[in-house]
Amino acid sequence: MKKPIGNIALVMTLSAFICNMAQASQFTDPLDGAFDMGEYLAENAYGFLPVPIIITEPAVGYGFGVMGMFLHETEQQKEARRKLALQSVDGGAMLIPPAVTVAGGGGTENGSWFALLGHRRVWQQDSIRYLGGIGVGRAIMDFYPWSNNQGPLKERGFEIETKGLGGMQKLQFRISNTPLFLGVQQFYSDSEVTVNNILGTEHTYRFGNTKSSGLGVNLEYDAKNSFFYPTQGWDFKAEYLWYRSGIGSDNDYETLLASSTAYFPIAPRWTLAFAVEYNALTTDESRLPPLAYPDINLRGIPVNRYQGNYTSSYQTQVMWQWTPRWSISVFGGVGGNSGIGEANEGVSTMFEQMKWAYGSGFRYLIARRYGVHMGMDFAFSEHDNAFYFNVGTGL
């Protein structure tokens, strides 16, 4: 099992950096005197929240990167949020979230690297939502097409190298004054895929350049009490995309994603949360690019370790707000996948060999004015373990 070694010094350096910054008045919260980046993000034209990315993802090895999160508001919005934040601990966090831009990149020890830019914005009192992003990079990871089968091939994988660029965008409209949104979305990628070490040999197969282009619709019901760190309420999301040659795709297939999270206060400072996710891919083609297939999405399980035409995951998490600034959590979940290329009967095989993962984490309220919590999760599974820097609850 890989273990997160060699990162203690970096964490200590970041801690010392935060302590030094806290000595400046712009990084001290006027309500409790604690370190806080809310005023800096709001009042500094170039202010951003640095999010370190210490990569321990078993699929790509150890690595490091950094993301910058920029928040955008008008002067009137800033003043309204500032006044509410001075009146109560979570006052500013209850307002409509500001526009958010994220930018950054990173790399890992096996030669994988990425750079991305994303943006989220709302208009007309959160009646219209937009989310978009573009990225470029190179990913080298193992592909396990027989992970759901019994027999000698179950643990047999081969290395795939994917180089290219991609992007997505989503536009949603609120239905009347309800929490329900309907929208449209687009996905596009242009990548070169090479398969190495097939069945333990030196044989290499090059897919060549593959374009994936999809258009689709989405539905979202959002009744959570916070965008950045919800502690009450629930949401539901469904997305259906068609990939067709008529819109620039080299392969014809459809994907469905349905997910939901729910947060229940069970005692003062205690929250119980649940999350479920279901993915389906249907096609008449016998071969698609390896990364087109969905995988089990659980902290602690390597990315793309368990792929299939159908995948699902089920998680629960308990969060304890230890102090007004610090919170800790424990979480656990299971997931399942069908085989790749299986027809409708693959849905039932998805539940035959469930995989598990569990862990714990902590969060610090780093920007109280916006309700932004940042921290780390330590996760374990039967194959590996890893830790992650996260903004939000992690679900």
CSV table of C-alpha atoms in Angstrom, one decimal:
chain,number,residue,atom,x,y,z
A,1,MET,CA,0.0,0.0,0.0
A,2,LYS,CA,1.2,3.5,-0.8
A,3,LYS,CA,1.5,5.7,2.2
A,4,PRO,CA,1.5,9.6,2.3
A,5,ILE,CA,5.2,10.0,3.3
A,6,GLY,CA,7.3,13.0,2.7
A,7,ASN,CA,4.5,15.6,3.2
A,8,ILE,CA,5.0,16.4,6.9
A,9,ALA,CA,7.5,19.2,6.2
A,10,LEU,CA,5.3,20.7,3.6
A,11,VAL,CA,2.2,20.7,6.0
A,12,MET,CA,4.4,22.3,8.7
A,13,THR,CA,5.6,25.0,6.3
A,14,LEU,CA,2.1,25.8,5.3
A,15,SER,CA,1.0,26.0,8.9
A,16,ALA,CA,3.9,28.4,9.7
A,17,PHE,CA,2.9,30.5,6.7
A,18,ILE,CA,-0.7,30.7,7.9
A,19,CYS,CA,0.4,31.7,11.4
A,20,ASN,CA,2.6,34.5,10.0
A,21,MET,CA,-0.2,35.7,7.8
A,22,ALA,CA,-2.6,35.8,10.8
A,23,GLN,CA,-0.5,38.5,12.4
A,24,ALA,CA,-1.6,40.9,9.7
A,25,SER,CA,-4.9,42.7,10.4
A,26,GLN,CA,-6.3,41.8,7.0
A,27,PHE,CA,-6.0,38.1,7.9
A,28,THR,CA,-7.6,38.5,11.4
A,29,ASP,CA,-11.3,38.1,11.8
A,30,PRO,CA,-12.8,41.1,13.7
A,31,LEU,CA,-15.4,38.8,15.4
A,32,ASP,CA,-13.1,36.2,17.1
A,33,GLY,CA,-9.6,37.4,16.3
A,34,ALA,CA,-8.8,34.1,14.5
A,35,PHE,CA,-6.9,33.7,11.2
A,36,ASP,CA,-9.4,34.4,8.4
A,37,MET,CA,-9.0,35.2,4.7
A,38,GLY,CA,-12.5,36.6,4.2
A,39,GLU,CA,-11.5,40.3,4.3
A,40,TYR,CA,-8.5,39.7,2.1
A,41,LEU,CA,-10.6,37.9,-0.5
A,42,ALA,CA,-13.2,40.7,-0.5
A,43,GLU,CA,-11.1,43.8,-0.3
A,44,ASN,CA,-8.0,42.9,-2.3
A,45,ALA,CA,-8.5,43.2,-6.1
A,46,TYR,CA,-6.1,40.4,-6.7
A,47,GLY,CA,-6.9,38.3,-3.6
A,48,PHE,CA,-7.3,34.6,-3.9
A,49,LEU,CA,-7.5,31.6,-1.7
A,50,PRO,CA,-4.5,29.3,-2.4
A,51,VAL,CA,-5.5,25.6,-2.2
A,52,PRO,CA,-2.5,23.3,-2.1
A,53,ILE,CA,-2.9,20.1,-4.0
A,54,ILE,CA,-0.7,17.3,-2.5
A,55,ILE,CA,-1.5,14.4,-4.8
A,56,THR,CA,-1.5,11.0,-3.2
A,57,GLU,CA,-3.9,9.5,-5.8
A,58,PRO,CA,-2.8,5.9,-6.2
A,59,ALA,CA,-3.6,5.9,-9.9
A,60,VAL,CA,-1.0,8.5,-10.8
A,61,GLY,CA,1.5,8.5,-7.9
A,62,TYR,CA,2.6,11.3,-5.6
A,63,GLY,CA,2.7,14.9,-6.9
A,64,PHE,CA,2.0,18.5,-6.0
A,65,GLY,CA,0.1,21.4,-7.4
A,66,VAL,CA,-1.8,24.5,-6.4
A,67,MET,CA,-5.1,26.1,-7.2
A,68,GLY,CA,-6.2,29.7,-6.8
A,69,MET,CA,-9.8,30.4,-5.9
A,70,PHE,CA,-10.9,33.9,-6.8
A,71,LEU,CA,-14.3,35.4,-5.6
A,72,HIS,CA,-16.0,38.2,-7.5
A,73,GLU,CA,-18.6,40.6,-6.1
A,74,THR,CA,-19.9,44.1,-6.7
A,75,GLU,CA,-19.2,46.8,-4.1
A,76,GLN,CA,-22.8,46.6,-2.9
A,77,GLN,CA,-22.6,42.8,-2.5
A,78,LYS,CA,-19.4,43.1,-0.6
A,79,GLU,CA,-20.9,45.7,1.8
A,80,ALA,CA,-24.1,43.6,2.4
A,81,ARG,CA,-22.0,40.5,3.2
A,82,ARG,CA,-19.6,42.4,5.4
A,83,LYS,CA,-22.5,43.8,7.6
A,84,LEU,CA,-24.1,40.4,8.0
A,85,ALA,CA,-20.8,38.8,8.8
A,86,LEU,CA,-20.3,41.3,11.7
A,87,GLN,CA,-23.8,40.5,13.0
A,88,SER,CA,-23.5,36.7,13.2
A,89,VAL,CA,-21.0,33.9,12.8
A,90,ASP,CA,-22.6,32.5,9.6
A,91,GLY,CA,-24.4,35.6,8.4
A,92,GLY,CA,-22.5,36.3,5.2
A,93,ALA,CA,-22.4,32.6,4.3
A,94,MET,CA,-26.2,32.6,4.0
A,95,LEU,CA,-26.2,35.1,1.1
A,96,ILE,CA,-26.2,34.1,-2.6
A,97,PRO,CA,-22.6,32.8,-3.3
A,98,PRO,CA,-20.4,35.1,-5.3
A,99,ALA,CA,-19.0,34.3,-8.7
A,100,VAL,CA,-16.0,31.9,-8.4
A,101,THR,CA,-13.0,31.4,-10.6
A,102,VAL,CA,-10.4,28.7,-10.1
A,103,ALA,CA,-7.1,28.3,-11.9
A,104,GLY,CA,-4.1,26.2,-11.3
A,105,GLY,CA,-2.3,23.0,-12.2
A,106,GLY,CA,0.0,20.3,-10.9
A,107,GLY,CA,2.1,17.2,-11.8
A,108,THR,CA,2.9,13.8,-10.4
A,109,GLU,CA,5.9,11.5,-10.2
A,110,ASN,CA,4.8,9.3,-13.1
A,111,GLY,CA,4.8,12.2,-15.6
A,112,SER,CA,1.1,13.1,-15.4
A,113,TRP,CA,0.3,16.8,-15.3
A,114,PHE,CA,-2.7,19.1,-15.7
A,115,ALA,CA,-3.6,22.8,-15.9
A,116,LEU,CA,-7.2,24.1,-15.7
A,117,LEU,CA,-9.4,27.1,-15.6
A,118,GLY,CA,-13.0,27.1,-14.3
A,119,HIS,CA,-15.7,29.7,-13.6
A,120,ARG,CA,-19.1,29.7,-11.9
A,121,ARG,CA,-21.5,32.7,-11.9
A,122,VAL,CA,-25.1,33.4,-11.2
A,123,TRP,CA,-27.5,36.2,-12.4
A,124,GLN,CA,-30.8,37.7,-11.4
A,125,GLN,CA,-30.7,36.6,-7.7
A,126,ASP,CA,-29.6,33.1,-8.5
A,127,SER,CA,-32.3,32.6,-11.2
A,128,ILE,CA,-29.6,31.8,-13.8
A,129,ARG,CA,-26.5,29.7,-13.2
A,130,TYR,CA,-23.5,29.1,-15.4
A,131,LEU,CA,-20.6,26.7,-14.9
A,132,GLY,CA,-17.7,26.2,-17.3
A,133,GLY,CA,-14.2,25.0,-17.5
A,134,ILE,CA,-11.3,24.1,-19.8
A,135,GLY,CA,-8.2,22.0,-19.1
A,136,VAL,CA,-5.2,20.5,-20.7
A,137,GLY,CA,-2.9,17.7,-19.5
A,138,ARG,CA,-1.4,14.3,-19.7
A,139,ALA,CA,-2.6,11.4,-17.6
A,140,ILE,CA,-0.8,8.1,-17.2
A,141,MET,CA,-2.7,5.5,-15.2
A,142,ASP,CA,-3.6,1.8,-15.2
A,143,PHE,CA,-6.8,0.6,-16.9
A,144,TYR,CA,-8.6,-2.5,-15.6
A,145,PRO,CA,-11.2,-3.7,-18.2
A,146,TRP,CA,-11.9,-6.9,-16.3
A,147,SER,CA,-12.1,-5.6,-12.8
A,148,ASN,CA,-15.6,-7.0,-12.2
A,149,ASN,CA,-14.8,-10.5,-13.5
A,150,GLN,CA,-13.8,-13.6,-11.6
A,151,GLY,CA,-10.7,-15.3,-12.7
A,152,PRO,CA,-7.0,-14.6,-13.4
A,153,LEU,CA,-7.7,-11.4,-15.4
A,154,LYS,CA,-9.5,-9.6,-12.6
A,155,GLU,CA,-6.4,-7.9,-11.3
A,156,ARG,CA,-4.7,-7.6,-14.7
A,157,GLY,CA,-4.4,-4.1,-16.0
A,158,PHE,CA,-2.4,-2.2,-18.5
A,159,GLU,CA,-1.1,1.4,-18.7
A,160,ILE,CA,-2.9,4.0,-20.7
A,161,GLU,CA,-1.5,7.4,-21.5
A,162,THR,CA,-3.9,10.2,-22.5
A,163,LYS,CA,-2.8,13.6,-23.7
A,164,GLY,CA,-5.1,16.3,-24.8
A,165,LEU,CA,-7.5,19.1,-23.9
A,166,GLY,CA,-11.1,19.3,-23.0
A,167,GLY,CA,-13.9,21.5,-21.7
A,168,MET,CA,-17.4,21.7,-20.4
A,169,GLN,CA,-20.1,24.2,-19.8
A,170,LYS,CA,-23.5,24.1,-18.2
A,171,LEU,CA,-26.3,26.7,-18.2
A,172,GLN,CA,-29.3,26.4,-15.9
A,173,PHE,CA,-32.6,28.3,-15.3
A,174,ARG,CA,-34.6,28.4,-12.1
A,175,ILE,CA,-38.2,27.3,-12.5
A,176,SER,CA,-40.3,30.1,-11.0
A,177,ASN,CA,-39.3,30.6,-7.3
A,178,THR,CA,-38.7,27.0,-6.6
A,179,PRO,CA,-35.3,25.2,-5.9
A,180,LEU,CA,-35.7,23.4,-9.2
A,181,PHE,CA,-33.4,24.2,-12.2
A,182,LEU,CA,-33.5,23.0,-15.8
A,183,GLY,CA,-30.6,23.5,-18.2
A,184,VAL,CA,-28.4,22.4,-21.1
A,185,GLN,CA,-24.8,21.5,-21.2
A,186,GLN,CA,-21.9,20.6,-23.5
A,187,PHE,CA,-18.8,18.5,-23.2
A,188,TYR,CA,-15.8,18.3,-25.6
A,189,SER,CA,-12.4,16.6,-25.6
A,190,ASP,CA,-9.7,16.0,-28.1
A,191,SER,CA,-7.2,13.5,-26.9
A,192,GLU,CA,-4.5,11.0,-28.0
A,193,VAL,CA,-4.7,7.7,-26.2
A,194,THR,CA,-1.9,5.1,-26.1
A,195,VAL,CA,-2.2,1.7,-24.4
A,196,ASN,CA,1.0,0.2,-23.1
A,197,ASN,CA,2.0,-3.1,-21.6
A,198,ILE,CA,-1.0,-5.1,-22.7
A,199,LEU,CA,-1.3,-8.2,-20.6
A,200,GLY,CA,2.2,-7.7,-19.2
A,201,THR,CA,3.8,-7.5,-22.7
A,202,GLU,CA,5.7,-4.7,-24.3
A,203,HIS,CA,3.0,-4.4,-26.9
A,204,THR,CA,1.6,-0.9,-27.5
A,205,TYR,CA,-1.7,0.0,-29.1
A,206,ARG,CA,-2.3,3.6,-30.2
A,207,PHE,CA,-6.0,4.7,-30.5
A,208,GLY,CA,-4.8,7.9,-32.2
A,209,ASN,CA,-6.6,11.2,-31.8
A,210,THR,CA,-10.1,10.7,-30.4
A,211,LYS,CA,-12.7,13.4,-30.2
A,212,SER,CA,-15.6,13.2,-27.8
A,213,SER,CA,-18.4,15.8,-28.3
A,214,GLY,CA,-21.6,15.7,-26.3
A,215,LEU,CA,-24.7,17.8,-25.9
A,216,GLY,CA,-27.3,17.2,-23.2
A,217,VAL,CA,-29.8,18.3,-20.6
A,218,ASN,CA,-29.7,18.6,-16.9
A,219,LEU,CA,-32.1,18.9,-13.9
A,220,GLU,CA,-31.1,20.0,-10.4
A,221,TYR,CA,-33.1,20.4,-7.2
A,222,ASP,CA,-31.0,22.5,-4.8
A,223,ALA,CA,-32.3,23.0,-1.2
A,224,LYS,CA,-29.1,23.1,0.7
A,225,ASN,CA,-28.4,25.9,3.2
A,226,SER,CA,-24.9,26.7,1.8
A,227,PHE,CA,-23.0,26.4,-1.4
A,228,PHE,CA,-19.5,26.0,0.1
A,229,TYR,CA,-20.3,24.0,3.2
A,230,PRO,CA,-23.9,22.8,3.7
A,231,THR,CA,-25.0,21.4,7.0
A,232,GLN,CA,-28.8,21.2,6.3
A,233,GLY,CA,-31.0,20.4,3.3
A,234,TRP,CA,-30.5,18.2,0.2
A,235,ASP,CA,-30.0,18.3,-3.5
A,236,PHE,CA,-30.5,16.1,-6.6
A,237,LYS,CA,-28.8,16.3,-9.9
A,238,ALA,CA,-29.4,14.4,-13.2
A,239,GLU,CA,-27.5,14.9,-16.4
A,240,TYR,CA,-28.0,13.1,-19.8
A,241,LEU,CA,-25.6,13.6,-22.7
A,242,TRP,CA,-25.7,12.4,-26.3
A,243,TYR,CA,-22.4,11.9,-28.1
A,244,ARG,CA,-22.8,11.8,-31.9
A,245,SER,CA,-20.8,12.2,-35.0
A,246,GLY,CA,-23.1,14.9,-36.2
A,247,ILE,CA,-21.7,17.2,-33.4
A,248,GLY,CA,-18.1,16.2,-33.8
A,249,SER,CA,-17.8,13.0,-31.8
A,250,ASP,CA,-15.8,10.0,-33.1
A,251,ASN,CA,-18.0,7.6,-31.2
A,252,ASP,CA,-21.8,7.4,-30.6
A,253,TYR,CA,-22.9,6.7,-27.1
A,254,GLU,CA,-25.0,8.2,-24.2
A,255,THR,CA,-24.2,8.9,-20.6
A,256,LEU,CA,-26.4,9.4,-17.6
A,257,LEU,CA,-25.3,10.8,-14.2
A,258,ALA,CA,-27.7,10.9,-11.2
A,259,SER,CA,-26.5,12.0,-7.8
A,260,SER,CA,-27.9,13.3,-4.5
A,261,THR,CA,-26.6,14.6,-1.2
A,262,ALA,CA,-28.5,15.2,2.0
A,263,TYR,CA,-27.5,16.9,5.3
A,264,PHE,CA,-29.4,16.4,8.6
A,265,PRO,CA,-28.6,18.2,11.9
A,266,ILE,CA,-28.9,15.4,14.5
A,267,ALA,CA,-27.7,17.4,17.5
A,268,PRO,CA,-26.2,20.8,18.3
A,269,ARG,CA,-22.9,21.0,16.2
A,270,TRP,CA,-23.5,17.5,14.7
A,271,THR,CA,-24.6,16.8,11.1
A,272,LEU,CA,-25.3,13.4,9.5
A,273,ALA,CA,-24.8,13.4,5.7
A,274,PHE,CA,-25.5,10.9,2.9
A,275,ALA,CA,-24.5,10.9,-0.8
A,276,VAL,CA,-25.4,8.5,-3.6
A,277,GLU,CA,-24.2,8.5,-7.3
A,278,TYR,CA,-25.2,6.4,-10.3
A,279,ASN,CA,-23.6,6.4,-13.7
A,280,ALA,CA,-24.6,4.6,-16.9
A,281,LEU,CA,-23.1,4.5,-20.4
A,282,THR,CA,-25.0,2.9,-23.3
A,283,THR,CA,-23.7,2.3,-26.8
A,284,ASP,CA,-23.9,0.0,-29.8
A,285,GLU,CA,-20.2,0.2,-30.4
A,286,SER,CA,-17.8,-2.5,-29.3
A,287,ARG,CA,-14.9,-0.2,-28.4
A,288,LEU,CA,-14.7,3.2,-26.8
A,289,PRO,CA,-11.8,5.2,-25.5
A,290,PRO,CA,-10.9,3.8,-22.0
A,291,LEU,CA,-11.6,7.0,-20.1
A,292,ALA,CA,-15.1,7.3,-21.6
A,293,TYR,CA,-16.4,4.6,-19.1
A,294,PRO,CA,-17.5,5.8,-15.6
A,295,ASP,CA,-15.8,4.6,-12.5
A,296,ILE,CA,-16.6,4.2,-8.8
A,297,ASN,CA,-16.3,7.7,-7.1
A,298,LEU,CA,-15.1,7.2,-3.5
A,299,ARG,CA,-12.3,8.8,-1.5
A,300,GLY,CA,-9.6,6.2,-1.1
A,301,ILE,CA,-10.4,4.2,-4.2
A,302,PRO,CA,-8.0,4.9,-7.1
A,303,VAL,CA,-9.4,6.8,-10.0
A,304,ASN,CA,-10.5,4.5,-12.9
A,305,ARG,CA,-9.7,1.4,-10.8
A,306,TYR,CA,-13.2,0.1,-11.1
A,307,GLN,CA,-14.9,1.1,-14.4
A,308,GLY,CA,-17.9,-0.3,-16.2
A,309,ASN,CA,-21.0,0.6,-18.3
A,310,TYR,CA,-22.7,1.0,-14.9
A,311,THR,CA,-21.3,2.3,-11.6
A,312,SER,CA,-22.7,3.5,-8.3
A,313,SER,CA,-21.5,4.7,-4.9
A,314,TYR,CA,-23.1,5.2,-1.5
A,315,GLN,CA,-21.6,7.2,1.2
A,316,THR,CA,-22.4,8.5,4.7
A,317,GLN,CA,-20.5,11.1,6.8
A,318,VAL,CA,-20.8,12.4,10.3
A,319,MET,CA,-19.5,16.0,10.9
A,320,TRP,CA,-18.8,17.5,14.3
A,321,GLN,CA,-18.3,21.3,14.6
A,322,TRP,CA,-15.7,21.0,17.3
A,323,THR,CA,-15.3,24.8,17.6
A,324,PRO,CA,-16.8,27.6,15.6
A,325,ARG,CA,-13.7,27.3,13.4
A,326,TRP,CA,-12.7,23.7,13.4
A,327,SER,CA,-14.7,20.6,12.5
A,328,ILE,CA,-13.9,16.9,12.1
A,329,SER,CA,-15.6,14.1,10.3
A,330,VAL,CA,-15.7,10.4,9.7
A,331,PHE,CA,-17.0,8.8,6.5
A,332,GLY,CA,-17.5,5.5,4.8
A,333,GLY,CA,-19.0,4.1,1.7
A,334,VAL,CA,-19.3,1.3,-0.8
A,335,GLY,CA,-19.5,1.2,-4.6
A,336,GLY,CA,-20.0,-1.2,-7.4
A,337,ASN,CA,-19.3,-1.5,-11.1
A,338,SER,CA,-20.5,-3.7,-14.0
A,339,GLY,CA,-18.1,-5.0,-16.6
A,340,ILE,CA,-17.0,-2.9,-19.5
A,341,GLY,CA,-19.1,-3.6,-22.6
A,342,GLU,CA,-21.9,-5.4,-20.7
A,343,ALA,CA,-25.5,-4.8,-21.9
A,344,ASN,CA,-28.5,-4.1,-19.7
A,345,GLU,CA,-27.8,-7.2,-17.5
A,346,GLY,CA,-24.7,-5.4,-16.3
A,347,VAL,CA,-26.9,-3.3,-14.0
A,348,SER,CA,-27.4,-6.3,-11.7
A,349,THR,CA,-23.7,-7.3,-11.8
A,350,MET,CA,-22.9,-3.9,-10.4
A,351,PHE,CA,-24.0,-5.1,-6.9
A,352,GLU,CA,-22.3,-8.4,-6.9
A,353,GLN,CA,-18.8,-7.3,-5.8
A,354,MET,CA,-19.1,-4.1,-3.8
A,355,LYS,CA,-15.9,-2.2,-2.9
A,356,TRP,CA,-15.5,-0.3,0.3
A,357,ALA,CA,-13.6,2.8,1.5
A,358,TYR,CA,-13.6,4.8,4.7
A,359,GLY,CA,-11.7,7.6,6.4
A,360,SER,CA,-11.7,10.8,8.5
A,361,GLY,CA,-10.9,14.4,8.0
A,362,PHE,CA,-10.9,17.9,9.4
A,363,ARG,CA,-11.9,21.4,8.1
A,364,TYR,CA,-11.0,24.9,9.1
A,365,LEU,CA,-13.4,27.9,8.5
A,366,ILE,CA,-10.8,29.9,6.5
A,367,ALA,CA,-13.2,32.6,5.1
A,368,ARG,CA,-16.1,33.1,7.5
A,369,ARG,CA,-17.6,35.9,5.5
A,370,TYR,CA,-18.3,33.4,2.7
A,371,GLY,CA,-18.6,30.2,4.7
A,372,VAL,CA,-15.6,28.6,3.0
A,373,HIS,CA,-14.1,25.6,4.9
A,374,MET,CA,-10.8,24.0,3.8
A,375,GLY,CA,-9.0,20.9,5.2
A,376,MET,CA,-7.9,17.4,4.6
A,377,ASP,CA,-9.4,13.9,4.3
A,378,PHE,CA,-7.5,10.7,5.0
A,379,ALA,CA,-9.1,7.7,3.2
A,380,PHE,CA,-8.5,4.0,3.0
A,381,SER,CA,-9.7,1.1,0.9
A,382,GLU,CA,-8.8,-2.5,0.3
A,383,HIS,CA,-6.2,-1.6,-2.4
A,384,ASP,CA,-4.7,1.6,-1.2
A,385,ASN,CA,-4.9,4.8,0.9
A,386,ALA,CA,-4.5,8.5,0.2
A,387,PHE,CA,-5.2,11.9,1.6
A,388,TYR,CA,-6.7,14.9,-0.1
A,389,PHE,CA,-6.9,18.7,0.4
A,390,ASN,CA,-10.6,19.6,0.0
A,391,VAL,CA,-12.7,22.8,0.0
A,392,GLY,CA,-16.2,21.9,1.2
A,393,THR,CA,-17.6,18.8,2.9
A,394,GLY,CA,-15.9,16.3,0.5
A,395,LEU,CA,-19.2,14.7,-0.6
